[in-house]
Amino acid sequence: MKILVVGSVAFDNVETPFGKVQDVIGGSATFFSVAASFFAPVAVVAVVGRDFPNAELDFLRSRGVDTSGIEIAEGRTFRWTGRYHEDMNLRDTLDLQLNVFAAFKPTLPEAFRGAELCFLSNIHPGLQRGVLDQLREPRLVGADTMTHWIQDTRPELDELLRRVELLTINDEEAKLLSGERNIVVAARKILAMGPKSLLIKRGEYGVLHFSADSVFAVPAFPLEQVFDPTGAGDTFAGGFIGSLAKSGDFSARSVRRAIVYGSVMASFVVEKFSLDRLRELTSEDVERRYRQFVALTEF
Amino acid sequence: MKILVVGSVAFDNVETPFGKVQDVIGGSATFFSVAASFFAPVAVVAVVGRDFPNAELDFLRSRGVDTSGIEIAEGRTFRWTGRYHEDMNLRDTLDLQLNVFAAFKPTLPEAFRGAELCFLSNIHPGLQRGVLDQLREPRLVGADTMTHWIQDTRPELDELLRRVELLTINDEEAKLLSGERNIVVAARKILAMGPKSLLIKRGEYGVLHFSADSVFAVPAFPLEQVFDPTGAGDTFAGGFIGSLAKSGDFSARSVRRAIVYGSVMASFVVEKFSLDRLRELTSEDVERRYRQFVALTEF
C-alpha cells in the first residue's frame, strides 16, 4: 500500500548540548518519508528552492521515495534554526525563514490522487484540507498540527479534524486543543472533534493512543544519549504509517504494532543529528529494536 | 512471606485543585502497609502520639496489619501540610511538624527481627541503617529516600545503598543522586552504588526498573481524574513488595508482575484523598485493574 505525505523539506541549523550543525536536511516530510520507506513505498509532495542539493533528492530516491511531487521553485529552501536546552524536552526557535514555502499550495500529481494512505504533516490546516480535497478515496488520512495552528487558525483546524481518521499531537498541544489539563479527558474531547484515533506523543515518556474503545500506552525506548530530538515526531509518524501500509491491516492489533514501529524509528533518529542515523540504519536494526521493545515492556 | 515496613504514620493536611482535607491519615508506612496488605501480612514499626485515633489502628488491624510495632509516645503525631499545584506533578510543603517523630529510633520487637522482606521507607538513612542492623537474615531489603537526605546526609545514604537490594526513587532524585541528566546513565551509576535493582517512579508517566541485565518500563494507568497524589509512591512500593511476598518468587518475571501490581495500587490511591480509595477496595478491583494494565500495554 503506497503512502502519500505532504509537508516540509527544509534546511535545519540545530544546536543541542552535544553539538551544533549547520544546513543539514530537515523538514517534516523528509523525516516522515525516510522512516516510512523502511516499510512501504512513499511519495512526497513538498517544495524546495534552487539551493536544495540534488544529492539529497538522490538519497530519498535511493530509499525508494517518489520525489516527483517535490517542486523545485525559484528562491531558497525553508530554513529552521533551533537550540535545545540542557533539558532537551525544551527548545527555542531562533530563526524561521519560510522562503519558497511561503507560497506553497500543494498540488497533487494525478498519479498521487488515488493514494490510500495519506499523512498531512504539520502545515497550515487550510493547506492540509486542500490536499484532502484532491484525494479520491483514501482509506486512512492522518494529520499532525502544532500550537501555532491551534491558536491562530482554529476554524480551519476544526474543519480538518472532522475529516481525518487520525491526529498526532504532543502532550501540550492536546491540552491546548481541548482546554483540559487531564490527558485522558483531553483525549476524549479531541476524539469528539472528529478523529477516530488520537496519538499523543510525550517525548521521552512515550506515546498514548486513544480510540473510542481502547487506550494503548508504550514507553519511549530508554536511551543512554538523546543527541538531537529534531524530527522525532515526524519519524514516529513515518514508522507508524509505514507499518500500517506494509501490513495493509488497520485492526487494533496492527495499529498497536505500528505504534511500536513508530517508537522504534523515533528512538533511532534522535541518536544522531538530522537524518544521519536513518541513513546507516538497516531493516535488521529495526527488527532488533522492535524485539527490544517487547523485552522492555512484557510482563 | 511476612513483610516488615519501617517509616512514618502521620496526619496530613492536603489541598489539591479538587478539594482540601484536614487531619487525614497519612505517612509512608501507612500507605505502604495498607497497599501491601492486599497481598501478604505486614508488620509496621513506627511512632505516633497520644492524639492518634484508635479507630485508625483498628482499621490497620482489620487489614491484617500487625501494629504491635507502632509505639504510642507522649506528644503529638507527625503532621504534614501540603498543597498541590494545578499541575499536580508539583507540590509545596507548607508545614512540617515532626513532633514524636523527632526522637524516633526504630527498635524492632524480637518477633520482627527474622523478617525476610523489609522495606525502609523514607526516613533518615542513619535510622534506616539502624533497622538493617537489627535484622537477622533478610532475603530482600528495599529502601526509599528523598532529595533532603541525598543533599544533607550523603555519607549515611551511601553506606545504606551498599547494603540494600532495591532502591525506589523518583526521576529528580535519581538525577540528583547520580549527578546525571540522562535517566539511563543515572540508573547505571546508582546501580554501581550498591542496589541490585532500581525503581524510578515518574508519576503520571509510570515506572522504570533497572537491574544489571534488564530494563522494564510500565506506564501509569491513564486516569480521568487524579484527585490526590499523596502517598502514591509508598502505595506503589507496598503493592510491589506485597506482590513479591505473596509469590515468594524473586525472579525477573515475578519482579515485573510485582511492579505492575505496585502501579495498580498507586493508580487507585490517587483517586481519592488519603487512604479513602484503599479502604473500600477489594481484591477483585485489584485483579480487574491488573487485567486493564495488560490491555493497556500489550501489543
Coordinates of C-alpha atoms in Angstrom, one line a residue:
Chain A
M1 CA 0.0 0.0 0.0
K2 CA 1.5 3.3 -1.1
I3 CA 1.8 6.3 1.2
L4 CA 1.5 9.9 0.3
V5 CA 3.0 12.6 2.7
V6 CA 2.6 16.3 2.3
G7 CA 4.8 18.6 4.3
S8 CA 8.1 20.4 4.5
V9 CA 11.5 19.6 3.2
A10 CA 14.0 22.0 4.8
F11 CA 17.4 23.0 5.9
D12 CA 18.0 23.0 9.7
N13 CA 20.5 24.7 11.9
V14 CA 20.5 22.8 15.2
E15 CA 22.3 23.3 18.5
T16 CA 22.0 20.7 21.3
P17 CA 24.0 20.2 24.5
F18 CA 26.1 17.8 22.4
G19 CA 27.0 19.8 19.4
K20 CA 25.9 22.1 16.6
V21 CA 25.2 21.5 12.9
Q22 CA 24.5 24.0 10.0
D23 CA 22.4 23.5 6.9
V24 CA 21.5 19.9 7.5
I25 CA 18.5 18.3 5.9
G26 CA 15.3 18.5 7.9
G27 CA 11.6 19.1 7.4
S28 CA 8.6 17.0 8.5
A29 CA 8.0 15.3 5.1
T30 CA 11.7 14.3 4.9
F31 CA 11.8 12.6 8.3
F32 CA 8.4 11.0 7.7
S33 CA 9.3 9.7 4.3
V34 CA 12.7 8.2 5.2
A35 CA 11.2 6.5 8.2
A36 CA 8.2 5.2 6.3
S37 CA 10.5 4.0 3.5
F38 CA 11.7 1.2 5.7
F39 CA 8.2 -0.4 5.4
A40 CA 6.5 0.7 2.2
P41 CA 6.7 3.0 -0.8
V42 CA 6.2 6.7 -0.1
A43 CA 5.5 9.7 -2.3
V44 CA 6.3 13.2 -1.1
V45 CA 4.6 16.4 -2.0
A46 CA 6.7 19.5 -1.0
V47 CA 8.6 22.4 -2.3
V48 CA 12.3 23.3 -2.2
G49 CA 14.4 26.1 -3.6
R50 CA 17.1 26.0 -6.2
D51 CA 19.6 25.7 -3.3
F52 CA 18.5 22.2 -2.4
P53 CA 21.2 19.7 -3.1
N54 CA 20.5 17.0 -5.7
A55 CA 22.4 14.6 -3.6
E56 CA 19.7 14.7 -1.0
L57 CA 17.0 14.1 -3.6
D58 CA 19.1 11.2 -4.8
F59 CA 19.3 9.9 -1.2
L60 CA 15.5 10.0 -0.9
R61 CA 15.2 8.1 -4.2
S62 CA 17.7 5.6 -3.1
R63 CA 15.3 4.8 -0.2
G64 CA 12.5 4.2 -2.8
V65 CA 10.9 7.6 -2.1
D66 CA 9.0 9.0 -5.0
T67 CA 10.2 12.6 -5.3
S68 CA 8.3 13.6 -8.4
G69 CA 5.9 15.6 -6.2
I70 CA 8.8 17.8 -4.8
E71 CA 8.6 21.0 -6.7
I72 CA 11.8 23.0 -7.2
A73 CA 10.9 26.7 -7.1
E74 CA 12.9 29.9 -7.7
G75 CA 14.3 31.0 -4.4
R76 CA 15.7 29.5 -1.2
T77 CA 14.5 26.4 0.7
F78 CA 12.6 26.7 4.0
R79 CA 15.1 27.1 6.9
W80 CA 14.7 26.5 10.6
T81 CA 17.3 27.4 13.3
G82 CA 16.7 26.0 16.8
R83 CA 18.5 25.4 20.1
Y84 CA 17.7 22.7 22.6
H85 CA 18.1 23.3 26.4
E86 CA 20.0 21.1 28.8
D87 CA 16.6 19.6 29.4
M88 CA 16.1 18.5 25.8
N89 CA 12.3 18.5 26.2
L90 CA 12.6 22.2 25.7
R91 CA 13.8 24.1 22.7
D92 CA 13.8 27.6 21.3
T93 CA 13.2 28.5 17.6
L94 CA 15.9 31.1 16.9
D95 CA 15.0 31.8 13.3
L96 CA 12.5 30.7 10.8
Q97 CA 12.7 31.5 7.1
L98 CA 9.7 30.2 5.1
N99 CA 11.3 31.2 1.7
V100 CA 9.7 29.2 -1.1
F101 CA 7.5 27.5 1.5
A102 CA 5.6 30.8 2.0
A103 CA 3.8 30.3 -1.3
F104 CA 3.4 26.6 -1.0
K105 CA 0.0 25.3 -2.3
P106 CA 0.3 21.6 -2.5
T107 CA -1.0 20.3 -5.8
L108 CA -1.1 16.5 -6.2
P109 CA 0.1 15.0 -9.4
E110 CA -2.7 13.0 -11.0
A111 CA -0.9 9.7 -10.1
F112 CA -1.0 10.6 -6.4
R113 CA -4.7 11.3 -6.1
G114 CA -5.6 7.7 -5.7
A115 CA -3.4 7.3 -2.5
E116 CA -4.9 5.0 0.1
L117 CA -2.8 6.2 3.0
C118 CA -2.1 9.9 3.3
F119 CA -0.3 11.8 6.1
L120 CA -0.7 15.6 6.3
S121 CA 2.3 16.7 8.3
N122 CA 2.5 19.9 10.2
I123 CA 1.4 22.7 7.7
H124 CA -1.4 25.3 7.7
P125 CA -4.7 23.3 8.2
G126 CA -6.2 25.1 5.2
L127 CA -3.5 23.6 3.1
Q128 CA -4.0 20.2 4.7
R129 CA -7.7 20.5 3.8
G130 CA -6.8 21.4 0.3
V131 CA -4.8 18.2 -0.1
L132 CA -7.8 16.2 1.3
D133 CA -10.0 17.8 -1.4
Q134 CA -7.7 16.4 -4.1
L135 CA -7.7 12.8 -2.8
R136 CA -10.2 10.4 -4.4
E137 CA -10.9 7.7 -1.9
P138 CA -8.2 7.5 0.8
R139 CA -8.6 4.6 3.3
L140 CA -6.9 6.5 6.1
V141 CA -5.8 10.1 6.5
G142 CA -3.6 11.2 9.4
A143 CA -2.7 14.7 10.3
D144 CA -0.2 16.5 12.6
T145 CA -0.6 20.0 13.9
M146 CA 1.0 22.4 16.3
T147 CA 0.4 25.2 18.9
H148 CA 0.6 27.9 16.3
W149 CA -2.3 26.5 14.2
I150 CA -4.3 25.6 17.3
Q151 CA -4.1 29.2 18.4
D152 CA -4.3 31.1 15.2
T153 CA -6.3 29.0 12.7
R154 CA -8.8 27.3 14.8
P155 CA -11.8 27.3 12.4
E156 CA -9.7 25.7 9.6
L157 CA -8.3 23.2 12.1
D158 CA -11.7 22.3 13.4
E159 CA -12.9 21.6 9.9
L160 CA -9.9 19.5 9.1
L161 CA -10.4 17.4 12.3
R162 CA -13.9 16.5 11.2
R163 CA -12.3 14.9 8.1
V164 CA -9.3 13.0 9.3
E165 CA -9.2 9.5 10.8
L166 CA -6.1 10.1 12.9
L167 CA -4.4 13.0 14.7
T168 CA -0.9 13.0 16.1
I169 CA -0.2 15.7 18.6
N170 CA 2.0 16.2 21.7
D171 CA 1.0 16.5 25.3
E172 CA 0.9 20.3 25.5
E173 CA -0.9 20.6 22.1
A174 CA -3.5 18.1 23.3
K175 CA -4.1 20.2 26.4
L176 CA -4.3 23.4 24.4
L177 CA -6.6 22.0 21.8
S178 CA -9.0 20.5 24.4
G179 CA -8.7 23.2 27.1
E180 CA -8.3 20.3 29.6
R181 CA -5.3 19.5 31.9
N182 CA -6.0 15.9 32.3
I183 CA -4.7 14.0 29.3
V184 CA -7.5 11.3 29.3
V185 CA -10.2 14.0 29.4
A186 CA -8.3 15.9 26.8
A187 CA -8.2 12.9 24.5
R188 CA -11.9 12.2 24.8
K189 CA -12.7 15.8 23.9
I190 CA -10.4 15.7 20.9
L191 CA -11.9 12.4 19.7
A192 CA -15.3 14.1 19.9
M193 CA -14.0 16.7 17.4
G194 CA -13.7 14.1 14.6
P195 CA -10.6 11.8 14.6
K196 CA -11.3 8.2 15.3
S197 CA -7.8 7.7 16.6
L198 CA -5.5 10.0 18.6
L199 CA -1.8 9.6 19.1
I200 CA -0.3 11.7 21.9
K201 CA 3.4 12.0 21.7
R202 CA 5.1 12.5 25.1
G203 CA 8.8 12.6 24.1
E204 CA 11.0 10.6 26.5
Y205 CA 7.8 9.3 28.2
G206 CA 6.5 7.5 25.1
V207 CA 3.2 7.6 23.3
L208 CA -0.5 7.2 24.3
H209 CA -3.1 6.1 21.7
F210 CA -6.8 6.7 22.2
S211 CA -9.7 5.4 20.2
A212 CA -13.4 5.1 21.1
D213 CA -12.9 1.8 22.9
S214 CA -9.3 1.4 23.7
V215 CA -6.2 3.1 25.3
F216 CA -2.7 1.9 24.5
A217 CA 0.5 3.1 26.2
V218 CA 4.0 2.5 25.0
P219 CA 7.1 3.9 26.7
A220 CA 9.9 5.5 24.8
F221 CA 13.0 3.4 24.4
P222 CA 15.4 4.4 27.2
L223 CA 18.5 5.7 25.5
E224 CA 21.8 6.5 27.1
Q225 CA 22.1 9.5 24.9
V226 CA 19.5 11.6 23.1
F227 CA 21.6 13.5 20.7
D228 CA 19.1 15.6 18.7
P229 CA 15.3 15.3 19.2
T230 CA 14.6 17.2 15.9
G231 CA 12.2 15.2 13.7
A232 CA 11.4 12.6 16.3
G233 CA 7.6 13.2 16.0
D234 CA 7.7 13.1 12.2
T235 CA 9.9 10.0 12.2
F236 CA 7.4 8.3 14.7
A237 CA 4.6 9.1 12.3
G238 CA 6.5 7.7 9.3
G239 CA 7.3 4.4 11.1
F240 CA 3.7 4.2 12.3
I241 CA 2.0 4.9 8.9
G242 CA 4.7 2.8 7.2
S243 CA 4.0 -0.2 9.3
L244 CA 0.2 0.1 8.6
A245 CA 0.9 0.4 4.9
K246 CA 3.1 -2.6 4.9
S247 CA 0.6 -4.8 6.6
G248 CA -2.5 -3.3 4.9
D249 CA -4.2 -4.2 8.2
F250 CA -5.9 -1.5 10.2
S251 CA -7.1 -3.7 13.0
A252 CA -6.5 -2.6 16.7
R253 CA -3.7 -5.2 16.9
S254 CA -2.0 -3.9 13.8
V255 CA -2.3 -0.3 14.9
R256 CA -0.5 -1.2 18.2
R257 CA 2.3 -2.9 16.4
A258 CA 2.5 0.1 14.1
I259 CA 2.8 2.4 17.1
V260 CA 5.7 0.4 18.4
Y261 CA 7.4 0.5 15.0
G262 CA 6.9 4.3 15.1
S263 CA 8.5 4.4 18.5
V264 CA 11.4 2.2 17.2
M265 CA 12.1 4.6 14.3
A266 CA 11.9 7.7 16.6
S267 CA 14.3 6.0 19.1
F268 CA 16.9 5.8 16.3
V269 CA 16.6 9.2 14.7
V270 CA 17.4 11.0 18.0
E271 CA 20.7 9.2 18.3
K272 CA 22.4 11.4 15.7
F273 CA 21.9 14.8 14.1
S274 CA 19.4 15.2 11.2
L275 CA 18.8 12.0 9.3
D276 CA 22.2 10.7 9.9
R277 CA 21.2 7.7 12.0
L278 CA 18.5 6.7 9.5
R279 CA 21.0 6.9 6.6
E280 CA 23.0 4.0 8.0
L281 CA 20.1 2.0 9.5
T282 CA 19.1 -1.4 8.3
S283 CA 15.8 -3.3 8.5
E284 CA 17.7 -5.8 10.8
D285 CA 18.4 -2.9 13.2
V286 CA 14.7 -2.0 13.1
E287 CA 13.6 -5.6 13.9
R288 CA 16.2 -5.9 16.6
R289 CA 14.9 -2.8 18.4
Y290 CA 11.3 -4.0 18.0
R291 CA 12.3 -7.1 19.9
Q292 CA 14.0 -4.9 22.5
F293 CA 10.7 -3.0 22.9
V294 CA 9.0 -6.4 23.5
A295 CA 11.6 -7.2 26.2
L296 CA 11.3 -3.7 27.7
T297 CA 7.5 -3.9 28.2
E298 CA 6.4 -7.5 28.5
F299 CA 5.3 -8.9 31.9
Chain B
M1 CA 6.2 -14.4 53.4
K2 CA 5.8 -11.7 56.0
I3 CA 6.8 -8.0 55.3
L4 CA 8.3 -5.5 57.7
V5 CA 8.0 -1.8 57.0
V6 CA 9.6 1.0 58.9
G7 CA 8.5 4.6 58.3
S8 CA 6.1 7.3 59.3
V9 CA 2.5 7.2 60.4
A10 CA 1.1 10.7 60.3
F11 CA -1.6 13.2 59.9
D12 CA -1.8 15.1 56.6
N13 CA -3.5 18.4 55.7
V14 CA -3.8 18.3 51.9
E15 CA -5.0 20.8 49.3
T16 CA -5.4 19.8 45.7
P17 CA -7.2 21.6 42.8
F18 CA -10.1 19.4 43.7
G19 CA -10.5 20.0 47.4
K20 CA -9.0 20.2 50.8
V21 CA -8.8 17.8 53.8
Q22 CA -7.6 18.3 57.4
D23 CA -6.1 15.8 59.8
V24 CA -6.5 12.8 57.5
I25 CA -4.3 9.7 58.0
G26 CA -1.0 9.7 56.0
G27 CA 2.6 8.7 56.4
S28 CA 4.8 6.4 54.3
A29 CA 4.4 3.3 56.4
T30 CA 0.6 3.7 56.5
F31 CA 0.2 3.9 52.7
F32 CA 2.8 1.1 52.2
S33 CA 1.2 -1.3 54.7
V34 CA -2.4 -0.9 53.6
A35 CA -1.3 -1.5 50.0
A36 CA 0.8 -4.5 50.9
S37 CA -2.0 -5.9 53.0
F38 CA -3.9 -6.8 49.8
F39 CA -1.2 -9.4 49.1
A40 CA 0.6 -10.5 52.3
P41 CA 0.8 -10.0 56.0
V42 CA 2.7 -6.8 57.0
A43 CA 4.1 -5.6 60.3
V44 CA 4.7 -1.9 60.9
V45 CA 7.4 -0.2 63.0
A46 CA 6.6 3.5 63.6
V47 CA 5.7 6.0 66.3
V48 CA 2.5 8.1 66.8
G49 CA 1.4 10.5 69.5
R50 CA -1.4 10.2 72.1
D51 CA -3.6 12.1 69.6
F52 CA -3.6 9.2 67.1
P53 CA -7.1 7.7 66.8
N54 CA -7.6 4.1 67.9
A55 CA -10.1 3.7 65.1
E56 CA -7.2 4.1 62.6
L57 CA -5.1 1.5 64.3
D58 CA -8.2 -0.7 64.3
F59 CA -8.5 -0.1 60.6
L60 CA -4.9 -1.2 60.0
R61 CA -5.6 -4.3 62.1
S62 CA -8.7 -5.0 60.1
R63 CA -6.5 -5.2 57.0
G64 CA -4.3 -7.8 58.8
V65 CA -1.5 -5.3 59.6
D66 CA 0.5 -6.1 62.7
T67 CA 0.5 -2.8 64.6
S68 CA 2.4 -4.1 67.7
G69 CA 5.5 -2.3 66.5
I70 CA 3.7 1.1 66.4
E71 CA 4.8 2.9 69.6
I72 CA 2.4 5.4 71.2
A73 CA 4.6 8.1 72.6
E74 CA 3.8 11.2 74.8
G75 CA 3.1 14.1 72.5
R76 CA 1.6 14.7 69.1
T77 CA 1.8 12.7 65.9
F78 CA 3.9 13.7 62.9
R79 CA 2.0 16.2 60.8
W80 CA 2.5 17.3 57.1
T81 CA 0.7 20.1 55.3
G82 CA 1.0 20.4 51.6
R83 CA -0.6 22.0 48.6
Y84 CA -0.6 20.7 45.0
H85 CA -0.4 23.0 42.0
E86 CA -2.7 22.9 39.1
D87 CA 0.0 20.7 37.5
M88 CA -0.2 18.0 40.2
N89 CA 3.3 16.9 39.5
L90 CA 4.3 19.9 41.6
R91 CA 3.6 20.4 45.3
D92 CA 4.7 22.7 48.1
T93 CA 5.2 21.6 51.7
L94 CA 3.5 24.4 53.7
D95 CA 4.2 23.0 57.2
L96 CA 6.0 20.0 58.7
Q97 CA 5.8 19.1 62.4
L98 CA 8.0 16.2 63.3
N99 CA 6.5 16.0 66.9
V100 CA 7.1 12.5 68.3
F101 CA 8.8 11.5 65.1
A102 CA 11.8 13.8 66.0
A103 CA 13.0 11.3 68.6
F104 CA 12.1 8.2 66.6
K105 CA 14.7 5.4 66.9
P106 CA 13.2 2.3 65.4
T107 CA 13.6 -0.7 67.7
L108 CA 12.4 -3.9 66.2
P109 CA 10.4 -6.2 68.5
E110 CA 12.2 -9.6 68.7
A111 CA 9.4 -11.2 66.7
F112 CA 10.2 -8.9 63.7
R113 CA 13.9 -9.5 63.5
G114 CA 13.6 -12.6 61.4
A115 CA 11.6 -10.7 58.7
E116 CA 12.5 -11.9 55.2
L117 CA 11.2 -8.9 53.3
C118 CA 11.8 -5.5 54.7
F119 CA 11.1 -2.0 53.3
L120 CA 12.8 1.0 54.8
S121 CA 10.5 3.9 53.8
N122 CA 11.6 7.5 53.5
I123 CA 13.4 8.3 56.9
H124 CA 16.9 9.4 57.8
P125 CA 19.3 6.9 56.2
G126 CA 21.1 6.5 59.6
L127 CA 17.8 5.2 61.0
Q128 CA 17.3 3.0 58.0
R129 CA 20.7 1.5 58.6
G130 CA 19.9 1.1 62.3
V131 CA 17.0 -1.1 61.3
L132 CA 19.1 -3.2 58.9
D133 CA 21.5 -3.8 61.9
Q134 CA 18.6 -5.4 63.8
L135 CA 17.5 -7.8 61.1
R136 CA 18.9 -11.3 61.2
E137 CA 18.9 -12.6 57.6
P138 CA 16.5 -10.7 55.4
R139 CA 16.1 -12.1 51.8
L140 CA 15.3 -8.7 50.4
V141 CA 15.6 -5.2 51.7
G142 CA 14.2 -2.2 49.8
A143 CA 14.6 1.5 50.7
D144 CA 13.2 4.8 49.6
T145 CA 14.8 8.1 50.1
M146 CA 14.4 11.8 49.0
T147 CA 16.1 15.0 48.0
H148 CA 16.7 16.1 51.6
W149 CA 18.7 13.0 52.5
I150 CA 20.6 13.0 49.2
Q151 CA 21.7 16.6 49.8
D152 CA 22.3 16.6 53.6
T153 CA 23.2 13.0 54.7
R154 CA 25.1 11.7 51.8
P155 CA 27.7 9.6 53.7
E156 CA 25.0 7.8 55.6
L157 CA 23.0 7.3 52.4
D158 CA 26.0 5.9 50.5
E159 CA 26.6 3.4 53.3
L160 CA 22.9 2.4 53.2
L161 CA 23.0 1.9 49.4
R162 CA 25.8 -0.6 49.7
R163 CA 23.6 -2.7 51.9
V164 CA 20.1 -2.7 50.2
E165 CA 19.0 -4.9 47.3
L166 CA 16.4 -2.4 46.0
L167 CA 16.1 1.4 45.9
T168 CA 12.9 3.3 44.9
I169 CA 13.4 6.9 43.9
N170 CA 11.8 9.4 41.6
D171 CA 13.1 11.0 38.4
E172 CA 14.5 14.1 40.0
E173 CA 16.0 12.3 42.9
A174 CA 17.7 9.8 40.6
K175 CA 19.3 12.7 38.7
L176 CA 20.4 14.4 41.9
L177 CA 21.8 11.2 43.4
S178 CA 23.8 10.4 40.3
G179 CA 24.7 13.9 39.0
E180 CA 23.5 12.8 35.6
R181 CA 20.7 14.2 33.4
N182 CA 20.1 11.2 31.3
I183 CA 18.0 8.7 33.2
V184 CA 19.6 5.6 31.8
V185 CA 23.1 6.8 32.7
A186 CA 21.8 7.9 36.1
A187 CA 20.4 4.4 36.7
R188 CA 23.7 2.7 35.8
K189 CA 25.6 5.0 38.2
I190 CA 23.1 4.3 41.0
L191 CA 23.3 0.5 40.5
A192 CA 27.1 0.9 40.8
M193 CA 26.5 2.4 44.3
G194 CA 25.1 -0.9 45.6
P195 CA 21.5 -1.7 44.9
K196 CA 20.9 -4.7 42.5
S197 CA 17.6 -3.2 41.5
L198 CA 16.4 0.3 40.9
L199 CA 12.8 1.5 40.6
I200 CA 12.4 5.0 39.2
K201 CA 9.0 6.5 39.8
R202 CA 7.9 9.0 37.2
G203 CA 4.4 9.9 38.4
E204 CA 1.9 10.1 35.6
Y205 CA 4.5 8.7 33.2
G206 CA 4.9 5.4 35.0
V207 CA 7.9 3.4 36.3
L208 CA 11.3 2.3 35.0
H209 CA 13.0 -0.6 36.6
F210 CA 16.7 -1.2 36.1
S211 CA 18.8 -4.2 37.0
A212 CA 22.3 -5.3 35.8
D213 CA 20.8 -7.1 32.7
S214 CA 17.4 -5.7 32.1
V215 CA 15.2 -2.6 31.8
F216 CA 11.5 -2.7 32.3
A217 CA 9.1 0.2 31.6
V218 CA 5.4 0.3 32.6
P219 CA 3.2 3.3 32.0
A220 CA 1.0 4.8 34.7
F221 CA -2.7 3.9 34.4
P222 CA -4.3 6.8 32.5
L223 CA -6.9 8.2 34.9
E224 CA -9.6 10.7 34.1
Q225 CA -9.0 12.3 37.5
V226 CA -6.0 12.3 39.7
F227 CA -7.6 13.6 42.9
D228 CA -4.7 13.5 45.4
P229 CA -1.2 12.1 44.6
T230 CA -0.2 12.0 48.3
G231 CA 1.2 8.5 49.1
A232 CA 1.3 7.3 45.5
G233 CA 5.0 6.3 45.8
D234 CA 4.6 4.5 49.1
T235 CA 1.5 2.7 47.8
F236 CA 3.4 1.7 44.8
A237 CA 6.1 0.2 47.0
G238 CA 3.6 -1.6 49.1
G239 CA 1.9 -3.2 46.2
F240 CA 5.3 -4.1 44.7
I241 CA 6.8 -5.7 47.9
G242 CA 3.4 -7.2 48.7
S243 CA 3.2 -9.0 45.4
L244 CA 6.7 -10.3 45.8
A245 CA 5.9 -11.5 49.3
K246 CA 2.8 -13.3 48.1
S247 CA 4.6 -15.2 45.4
G248 CA 7.8 -15.8 47.3
D249 CA 9.4 -15.6 43.9
F250 CA 12.1 -13.0 43.2
S251 CA 12.7 -14.0 39.6
A252 CA 12.8 -11.3 36.9
R253 CA 9.3 -12.3 35.7
S254 CA 7.9 -12.1 39.2
V255 CA 9.5 -8.7 39.8
R256 CA 7.9 -7.4 36.6
R257 CA 4.4 -8.6 37.7
A258 CA 5.1 -7.0 41.1
I259 CA 5.9 -3.7 39.5
V260 CA 2.6 -3.8 37.7
Y261 CA 0.8 -4.6 40.9
G262 CA 2.5 -1.7 42.5
S263 CA 1.3 0.5 39.6
V264 CA -2.2 -0.9 40.1
M265 CA -2.3 0.1 43.8
A266 CA -0.8 3.6 43.1
S267 CA -3.5 4.1 40.4
F268 CA -6.2 3.5 43.0
V269 CA -4.8 5.6 45.9
V270 CA -4.7 8.8 43.9
E271 CA -8.4 8.6 43.0
K272 CA -9.5 9.9 46.5
F273 CA -7.9 11.7 49.4
S274 CA -5.7 9.9 51.9
L275 CA -6.4 6.2 52.2
D276 CA -10.0 6.6 51.2
R277 CA -9.9 4.6 48.0
L278 CA -8.0 1.8 49.5
R279 CA -10.5 1.5 52.4
E280 CA -13.2 0.4 50.0
L281 CA -11.0 -1.5 47.6
T282 CA -11.5 -5.3 47.0
S283 CA -9.0 -7.9 45.7
E284 CA -11.4 -8.2 42.7
D285 CA -10.9 -4.5 41.9
V286 CA -7.1 -5.1 42.1
E287 CA -7.2 -8.1 39.7
R288 CA -9.6 -6.2 37.3
R289 CA -7.2 -3.3 37.1
Y290 CA -4.2 -5.6 36.6
R291 CA -6.0 -7.0 33.6
Q292 CA -6.6 -3.5 32.4
F293 CA -2.9 -2.9 32.6
V294 CA -2.4 -5.9 30.4
A295 CA -4.9 -4.5 27.9
L296 CA -3.2 -1.1 28.1
T297 CA 0.2 -2.3 27.2
E298 CA 0.0 -5.5 25.2
F299 CA 0.9 -5.5 21.5

